[in-house]
PDB file of C-alpha atoms in Angstrom:
ATOM      1  CA  UNK A   1       0.000   0.000   0.000  1.00  0.00           C
ATOM      2  CA  UNK A   2       1.313   3.415  -0.966  1.00  0.00           C
ATOM      3  CA  UNK A   3       1.906   5.762   1.939  1.00  0.00           C
ATOM      4  CA  UNK A   4       0.055   8.668   0.354  1.00  0.00           C
ATOM      5  CA  UNK A   5      -2.562   7.971  -2.298  1.00  0.00           C
ATOM      6  CA  UNK A   6      -4.250  10.309  -4.724  1.00  0.00           C
ATOM      7  CA  UNK A   7      -6.370   9.756  -7.776  1.00  0.00           C
ATOM      8  CA  UNK A   8      -4.191  10.734 -10.732  1.00  0.00           C
ATOM      9  CA  UNK A   9      -7.102  12.222 -12.656  1.00  0.00           C
ATOM     10  CA  UNK A  10      -7.507  14.188 -14.755  1.00  0.00           C
ATOM     11  CA  UNK A  11     -10.256  15.839 -12.765  1.00  0.00           C
ATOM     12  CA  UNK A  12     -12.177  18.099 -15.105  1.00  0.00           C
ATOM     13  CA  UNK A  13     -14.440  20.838 -13.719  1.00  0.00           C
ATOM     14  CA  UNK A  14     -16.133  23.795 -15.408  1.00  0.00           C
ATOM     15  CA  UNK A  15     -15.008  27.314 -14.626  1.00  0.00           C
ATOM     16  CA  UNK A  16     -16.697  28.632 -11.484  1.00  0.00           C
ATOM     17  CA  UNK A  17     -17.366  25.186 -10.009  1.00  0.00           C
ATOM     18  CA  UNK A  18     -15.914  23.655  -6.862  1.00  0.00           C
ATOM     19  CA  UNK A  19     -12.993  21.293  -7.417  1.00  0.00           C
ATOM     20  CA  UNK A  20     -12.567  18.590  -4.784  1.00  0.00           C
ATOM     21  CA  UNK A  21      -9.215  16.845  -4.483  1.00  0.00           C
ATOM     22  CA  UNK A  22      -8.745  13.899  -2.157  1.00  0.00           C
ATOM     23  CA  UNK A  23      -5.858  12.152  -0.471  1.00  0.00           C
ATOM     24  CA  UNK A  24      -5.499   9.221   1.923  1.00  0.00           C
ATOM     25  CA  UNK A  25      -2.439   8.318   3.964  1.00  0.00           C
ATOM     26  CA  UNK A  26      -1.351   5.185   5.754  1.00  0.00           C
ATOM     27  CA  UNK A  27       0.780   6.403   8.687  1.00  0.00           C
ATOM     28  CA  UNK A  28      -1.525   6.899  11.674  1.00  0.00           C
ATOM     29  CA  UNK A  29       1.037   8.995  13.575  1.00  0.00           C
ATOM     30  CA  UNK A  30       1.278  11.653  10.852  1.00  0.00           C
ATOM     31  CA  UNK A  31       0.582  15.104  12.237  1.00  0.00           C
ATOM     32  CA  UNK A  32       1.315  17.516   9.403  1.00  0.00           C
ATOM     33  CA  UNK A  33      -0.339  17.698   6.002  1.00  0.00           C
ATOM     34  CA  UNK A  34       0.275  19.881   2.988  1.00  0.00           C
ATOM     35  CA  UNK A  35      -1.070  20.661  -0.444  1.00  0.00           C
ATOM     36  CA  UNK A  36       1.209  21.796  -3.230  1.00  0.00           C
ATOM     37  CA  UNK A  37       0.283  23.084  -6.662  1.00  0.00           C
ATOM     38  CA  UNK A  38       2.597  22.302  -9.559  1.00  0.00           C
ATOM     39  CA  UNK A  39       2.252  23.800 -13.000  1.00  0.00           C
ATOM     40  CA  UNK A  40       3.732  21.867 -15.894  1.00  0.00           C
ATOM     41  CA  UNK A  41       7.506  22.318 -16.011  1.00  0.00           C
ATOM     42  CA  UNK A  42       7.599  24.252 -12.741  1.00  0.00           C
ATOM     43  CA  UNK A  43       8.438  23.371  -9.156  1.00  0.00           C
ATOM     44  CA  UNK A  44       5.821  22.587  -6.473  1.00  0.00           C
ATOM     45  CA  UNK A  45       4.358  25.614  -4.707  1.00  0.00           C
ATOM     46  CA  UNK A  46       2.981  25.272  -1.176  1.00  0.00           C
ATOM     47  CA  UNK A  47      -0.639  26.432  -1.032  1.00  0.00           C
ATOM     48  CA  UNK A  48      -2.029  24.968   2.190  1.00  0.00           C
ATOM     49  CA  UNK A  49      -0.865  23.355   5.399  1.00  0.00           C
ATOM     50  CA  UNK A  50      -3.128  21.760   8.000  1.00  0.00           C
ATOM     51  CA  UNK A  51      -2.245  20.227  11.338  1.00  0.00           C
ATOM     52  CA  UNK A  52      -5.500  19.597  13.210  1.00  0.00           C
ATOM     53  CA  UNK A  53      -8.821  17.979  12.411  1.00  0.00           C
ATOM     54  CA  UNK A  54     -11.400  20.111  10.680  1.00  0.00           C
ATOM     55  CA  UNK A  55     -11.332  22.772   8.012  1.00  0.00           C
ATOM     56  CA  UNK A  56      -8.823  25.481   7.247  1.00  0.00           C
ATOM     57  CA  UNK A  57      -9.731  28.194   4.774  1.00  0.00           C
ATOM     58  CA  UNK A  58      -7.439  30.494   2.825  1.00  0.00           C
ATOM     59  CA  UNK A  59      -9.128  32.535   0.120  1.00  0.00           C
ATOM     60  CA  UNK A  60     -10.690  30.185  -2.411  1.00  0.00           C
ATOM     61  CA  UNK A  61      -8.927  27.166  -0.887  1.00  0.00           C
ATOM     62  CA  UNK A  62     -10.179  24.996   1.973  1.00  0.00           C
ATOM     63  CA  UNK A  63      -8.194  22.091   3.374  1.00  0.00           C
ATOM     64  CA  UNK A  64     -10.057  19.431   5.327  1.00  0.00           C
ATOM     65  CA  UNK A  65      -8.436  16.902   7.644  1.00  0.00           C
ATOM     66  CA  UNK A  66      -9.938  13.804   9.226  1.00  0.00           C
ATOM     67  CA  UNK A  67      -7.254  11.919  11.149  1.00  0.00           C
ATOM     68  CA  UNK A  68      -9.599   9.127  12.223  1.00  0.00           C
ATOM     69  CA  UNK A  69     -10.278   8.298   8.579  1.00  0.00           C
ATOM     70  CA  UNK A  70      -6.706   9.191   7.512  1.00  0.00           C
ATOM     71  CA  UNK A  71      -8.092  11.485   4.888  1.00  0.00           C
ATOM     72  CA  UNK A  72      -7.209  14.994   3.751  1.00  0.00           C
ATOM     73  CA  UNK A  73      -8.875  16.972   1.007  1.00  0.00           C
ATOM     74  CA  UNK A  74      -8.566  20.284  -0.797  1.00  0.00           C
ATOM     75  CA  UNK A  75     -11.543  22.244  -2.066  1.00  0.00           C
ATOM     76  CA  UNK A  76     -11.085  25.004  -4.614  1.00  0.00           C
ATOM     77  CA  UNK A  77     -14.082  27.304  -4.886  1.00  0.00           C
ATOM     78  CA  UNK A  78     -14.877  29.329  -7.998  1.00  0.00           C
ATOM     79  CA  UNK A  79     -12.344  27.350 -10.006  1.00  0.00           C
ATOM     80  CA  UNK A  80     -10.471  29.310 -12.654  1.00  0.00           C
ATOM     81  CA  UNK A  81      -8.568  28.082 -15.741  1.00  0.00           C
ATOM     82  CA  UNK A  82      -5.421  29.314 -13.982  1.00  0.00           C
ATOM     83  CA  UNK A  83      -6.037  26.651 -11.305  1.00  0.00           C
ATOM     84  CA  UNK A  84      -5.327  23.962 -13.904  1.00  0.00           C
ATOM     85  CA  UNK A  85      -2.279  22.160 -12.521  1.00  0.00           C
ATOM     86  CA  UNK A  86      -1.207  19.032 -10.690  1.00  0.00           C
ATOM     87  CA  UNK A  87      -1.996  19.092  -6.977  1.00  0.00           C
ATOM     88  CA  UNK A  88       0.312  17.140  -4.705  1.00  0.00           C
ATOM     89  CA  UNK A  89      -0.703  15.927  -1.278  1.00  0.00           C
ATOM     90  CA  UNK A  90       2.165  15.555   1.193  1.00  0.00           C
ATOM     91  CA  UNK A  91       2.380  14.135   4.693  1.00  0.00           C
ATOM     92  CA  UNK A  92       5.203  14.289   7.206  1.00  0.00           C
ATOM     93  CA  UNK A  93       6.194  10.740   8.063  1.00  0.00           C
ATOM     94  CA  UNK A  94       6.424   9.654  11.660  1.00  0.00           C
ATOM     95  CA  UNK A  95       9.760   9.013  13.283  1.00  0.00           C
ATOM     96  CA  UNK A  96      12.883  11.071  13.792  1.00  0.00           C
ATOM     97  CA  UNK A  97      13.568  12.014  10.195  1.00  0.00           C
ATOM     98  CA  UNK A  98      10.299  13.879   9.565  1.00  0.00           C
ATOM     99  CA  UNK A  99      10.552  13.222   5.854  1.00  0.00           C
ATOM    100  CA  UNK A 100       7.811  14.638   3.669  1.00  0.00           C
ATOM    101  CA  UNK A 101       6.020  11.869   1.769  1.00  0.00           C
ATOM    102  CA  UNK A 102       4.336  12.936  -1.464  1.00  0.00           C
ATOM    103  CA  UNK A 103       1.458  11.470  -3.357  1.00  0.00           C
ATOM    104  CA  UNK A 104       1.791  11.219  -7.115  1.00  0.00           C
ATOM    105  CA  UNK A 105      -0.598  14.101  -7.652  1.00  0.00           C
ATOM    106  CA  UNK A 106      -3.989  14.799  -9.177  1.00  0.00           C
ATOM    107  CA  UNK A 107      -4.174  16.662 -12.466  1.00  0.00           C
ATOM    108  CA  UNK A 108      -6.911  19.296 -12.380  1.00  0.00           C
ATOM    109  CA  UNK A 109      -8.274  20.754 -15.603  1.00  0.00           C
ATOM    110  CA  UNK A 110     -10.639  23.718 -15.319  1.00  0.00           C
ATOM    111  CA  UNK A 111     -12.637  24.152 -18.506  1.00  0.00           C
ATOM    112  CA  UNK A 112     -13.483  27.747 -19.568  1.00  0.00           C
TER     113      UNK A 112
ATOM    114  CA  UNK B   1       8.976  35.124   2.054  1.00  0.00           C
ATOM    115  CA  UNK B   2      11.155  32.051   1.937  1.00  0.00           C
ATOM    116  CA  UNK B   3      13.462  32.021  -1.001  1.00  0.00           C
ATOM    117  CA  UNK B   4      15.186  28.929  -2.315  1.00  0.00           C
ATOM    118  CA  UNK B   5      17.391  29.441  -5.336  1.00  0.00           C
ATOM    119  CA  UNK B   6      19.119  26.952  -7.592  1.00  0.00           C
ATOM    120  CA  UNK B   7      22.195  27.714  -9.638  1.00  0.00           C
ATOM    121  CA  UNK B   8      20.797  26.789 -13.048  1.00  0.00           C
ATOM    122  CA  UNK B   9      17.366  26.346 -14.595  1.00  0.00           C
ATOM    123  CA  UNK B  10      18.665  24.270 -17.484  1.00  0.00           C
ATOM    124  CA  UNK B  11      21.868  22.279 -17.751  1.00  0.00           C
ATOM    125  CA  UNK B  12      23.242  20.021 -20.472  1.00  0.00           C
ATOM    126  CA  UNK B  13      26.167  17.717 -19.668  1.00  0.00           C
ATOM    127  CA  UNK B  14      27.943  14.804 -21.260  1.00  0.00           C
ATOM    128  CA  UNK B  15      28.107  11.256 -19.958  1.00  0.00           C
ATOM    129  CA  UNK B  16      30.938  10.864 -17.458  1.00  0.00           C
ATOM    130  CA  UNK B  17      31.148  14.527 -16.499  1.00  0.00           C
ATOM    131  CA  UNK B  18      31.094  15.591 -12.867  1.00  0.00           C
ATOM    132  CA  UNK B  19      28.072  17.791 -12.248  1.00  0.00           C
ATOM    133  CA  UNK B  20      27.440  20.213  -9.400  1.00  0.00           C
ATOM    134  CA  UNK B  21      23.967  21.492  -8.597  1.00  0.00           C
ATOM    135  CA  UNK B  22      23.862  24.288  -6.059  1.00  0.00           C
ATOM    136  CA  UNK B  23      21.001  25.323  -3.802  1.00  0.00           C
ATOM    137  CA  UNK B  24      20.816  28.314  -1.471  1.00  0.00           C
ATOM    138  CA  UNK B  25      18.085  29.280   0.985  1.00  0.00           C
ATOM    139  CA  UNK B  26      17.773  32.580   2.805  1.00  0.00           C
ATOM    140  CA  UNK B  27      15.578  31.644   5.788  1.00  0.00           C
ATOM    141  CA  UNK B  28      18.095  30.046   8.131  1.00  0.00           C
ATOM    142  CA  UNK B  29      16.381  26.663   7.718  1.00  0.00           C
ATOM    143  CA  UNK B  30      17.985  23.641   9.325  1.00  0.00           C
ATOM    144  CA  UNK B  31      16.690  21.058   6.867  1.00  0.00           C
ATOM    145  CA  UNK B  32      17.482  20.899   3.182  1.00  0.00           C
ATOM    146  CA  UNK B  33      16.533  18.290   0.605  1.00  0.00           C
ATOM    147  CA  UNK B  34      17.321  17.171  -2.926  1.00  0.00           C
ATOM    148  CA  UNK B  35      14.670  15.430  -5.039  1.00  0.00           C
ATOM    149  CA  UNK B  36      14.391  14.334  -8.593  1.00  0.00           C
ATOM    150  CA  UNK B  37      11.111  14.266 -10.453  1.00  0.00           C
ATOM    151  CA  UNK B  38      10.396  12.101 -13.457  1.00  0.00           C
ATOM    152  CA  UNK B  39       7.119  11.581 -15.349  1.00  0.00           C
ATOM    153  CA  UNK B  40       5.100   8.779 -13.806  1.00  0.00           C
ATOM    154  CA  UNK B  41       7.491   8.365 -10.869  1.00  0.00           C
ATOM    155  CA  UNK B  42       6.658  11.442  -8.834  1.00  0.00           C
ATOM    156  CA  UNK B  43       9.058  13.130  -6.445  1.00  0.00           C
ATOM    157  CA  UNK B  44      11.852  10.932  -5.163  1.00  0.00           C
ATOM    158  CA  UNK B  45      14.151  11.942  -2.322  1.00  0.00           C
ATOM    159  CA  UNK B  46      17.859  11.657  -3.103  1.00  0.00           C
ATOM    160  CA  UNK B  47      19.554  13.090  -0.006  1.00  0.00           C
ATOM    161  CA  UNK B  48      18.717  15.397   2.845  1.00  0.00           C
ATOM    162  CA  UNK B  49      20.548  17.296   5.536  1.00  0.00           C
ATOM    163  CA  UNK B  50      19.298  18.416   8.926  1.00  0.00           C
ATOM    164  CA  UNK B  51      22.380  20.401   9.928  1.00  0.00           C
ATOM    165  CA  UNK B  52      25.668  21.699   8.611  1.00  0.00           C
ATOM    166  CA  UNK B  53      27.994  18.859   7.616  1.00  0.00           C
ATOM    167  CA  UNK B  54      25.225  16.323   8.281  1.00  0.00           C
ATOM    168  CA  UNK B  55      23.664  14.260   5.503  1.00  0.00           C
ATOM    169  CA  UNK B  56      21.279  11.372   5.239  1.00  0.00           C
ATOM    170  CA  UNK B  57      20.501   9.116   2.284  1.00  0.00           C
ATOM    171  CA  UNK B  58      17.058   9.341   0.852  1.00  0.00           C
ATOM    172  CA  UNK B  59      15.307   6.753  -1.281  1.00  0.00           C
ATOM    173  CA  UNK B  60      17.578   6.879  -4.339  1.00  0.00           C
ATOM    174  CA  UNK B  61      21.097   8.001  -3.324  1.00  0.00           C
ATOM    175  CA  UNK B  62      23.023   5.809  -5.776  1.00  0.00           C
ATOM    176  CA  UNK B  63      25.177   7.835  -8.153  1.00  0.00           C
ATOM    177  CA  UNK B  64      24.856  11.016  -6.092  1.00  0.00           C
ATOM    178  CA  UNK B  65      26.645  12.707  -3.223  1.00  0.00           C
ATOM    179  CA  UNK B  66      25.986  15.923  -1.330  1.00  0.00           C
ATOM    180  CA  UNK B  67      27.823  18.617   0.547  1.00  0.00           C
ATOM    181  CA  UNK B  68      26.644  21.036   3.197  1.00  0.00           C
ATOM    182  CA  UNK B  69      29.494  23.214   4.404  1.00  0.00           C
ATOM    183  CA  UNK B  70      27.294  26.192   5.289  1.00  0.00           C
ATOM    184  CA  UNK B  71      23.773  26.262   6.664  1.00  0.00           C
ATOM    185  CA  UNK B  72      22.328  28.131   3.702  1.00  0.00           C
ATOM    186  CA  UNK B  73      23.894  26.016   0.953  1.00  0.00           C
ATOM    187  CA  UNK B  74      23.307  22.399  -0.056  1.00  0.00           C
ATOM    188  CA  UNK B  75      25.037  20.962  -3.096  1.00  0.00           C
ATOM    189  CA  UNK B  76      24.189  17.859  -5.090  1.00  0.00           C
ATOM    190  CA  UNK B  77      27.040  16.177  -6.933  1.00  0.00           C
ATOM    191  CA  UNK B  78      26.803  13.687  -9.758  1.00  0.00           C
ATOM    192  CA  UNK B  79      30.240  12.085  -9.690  1.00  0.00           C
ATOM    193  CA  UNK B  80      29.988  10.652 -13.206  1.00  0.00           C
ATOM    194  CA  UNK B  81      26.827  11.689 -14.984  1.00  0.00           C
ATOM    195  CA  UNK B  82      24.861   9.051 -16.832  1.00  0.00           C
ATOM    196  CA  UNK B  83      21.933   9.336 -19.226  1.00  0.00           C
ATOM    197  CA  UNK B  84      19.542   7.867 -16.662  1.00  0.00           C
ATOM    198  CA  UNK B  85      20.223  10.897 -14.475  1.00  0.00           C
ATOM    199  CA  UNK B  86      18.464  13.134 -16.985  1.00  0.00           C
ATOM    200  CA  UNK B  87      15.693  14.609 -14.855  1.00  0.00           C
ATOM    201  CA  UNK B  88      14.237  17.639 -13.084  1.00  0.00           C
ATOM    202  CA  UNK B  89      16.172  18.235  -9.864  1.00  0.00           C
ATOM    203  CA  UNK B  90      14.418  20.064  -7.062  1.00  0.00           C
ATOM    204  CA  UNK B  91      15.946  21.500  -3.916  1.00  0.00           C
ATOM    205  CA  UNK B  92      13.816  22.260  -0.874  1.00  0.00           C
ATOM    206  CA  UNK B  93      14.285  23.652   2.598  1.00  0.00           C
ATOM    207  CA  UNK B  94      12.344  23.466   5.808  1.00  0.00           C
ATOM    208  CA  UNK B  95      12.649  25.098   9.194  1.00  0.00           C
ATOM    209  CA  UNK B  96      12.069  22.600  11.964  1.00  0.00           C
ATOM    210  CA  UNK B  97       9.351  24.453  13.911  1.00  0.00           C
ATOM    211  CA  UNK B  98       6.991  25.195  11.024  1.00  0.00           C
ATOM    212  CA  UNK B  99       7.543  21.988   9.081  1.00  0.00           C
ATOM    213  CA  UNK B 100       6.448  23.775   5.936  1.00  0.00           C
ATOM    214  CA  UNK B 101       8.772  22.862   3.099  1.00  0.00           C
ATOM    215  CA  UNK B 102       9.576  25.205   0.234  1.00  0.00           C
ATOM    216  CA  UNK B 103      11.007  24.313  -3.140  1.00  0.00           C
ATOM    217  CA  UNK B 104      13.439  26.062  -5.420  1.00  0.00           C
ATOM    218  CA  UNK B 105      12.612  26.599  -9.099  1.00  0.00           C
ATOM    219  CA  UNK B 106      14.276  23.366 -10.195  1.00  0.00           C
ATOM    220  CA  UNK B 107      17.114  22.453 -12.554  1.00  0.00           C
ATOM    221  CA  UNK B 108      16.293  20.507 -15.668  1.00  0.00           C
ATOM    222  CA  UNK B 109      19.393  18.418 -16.328  1.00  0.00           C
ATOM    223  CA  UNK B 110      19.980  16.649 -19.609  1.00  0.00           C
ATOM    224  CA  UNK B 111      22.847  14.159 -19.846  1.00  0.00           C
ATOM    225  CA  UNK B 112      23.841  13.315 -23.401  1.00  0.00           C
TER     226      UNK B 112
END
């Protein structure tokens, strides 16, 4: 079982809709969770971090964390064509090294 | 804002050459990382460092070495470049308290 799993997509949504991106993780002791956005040919850009159960909102982005279900999601409201990118879920592994474990990413395509 | 810079955006080298990739961060972060990213394989950790002169192997260290003589600088060395090391190389840094990890712009290396 992969440590961090995401649906590779593509997830296609119309402009103005809500895009919902999902991620599950296997390490129950994980405490820190991140979403990165990566445009084609560019490096990952951190857009959200979440550390406790519940929702965290930042502009059009909302991260949701459910540690009991080992599930983290990212909602993008009022999706724009400029949101079209690959979204990477990342989780800090337990243990002393605190390595960041990445999912393989979900490709989001927002249709004008 | 955290800034992570990498010495080159694009690099072309010949098989057998020694290659140096440099990374500098300006936020006094303790932890620095080198990844490579290939289509279909996601982000893979090569080496990381949690302090000056300290280094730890990541998931794919073979064919690579690293150097961290100063806190702000982390270098990746390809001792004898091979064609299978053609990839996007990404440097990242992270301060221990925040655990948020920031990436540099990446170096696209082509080995001919």
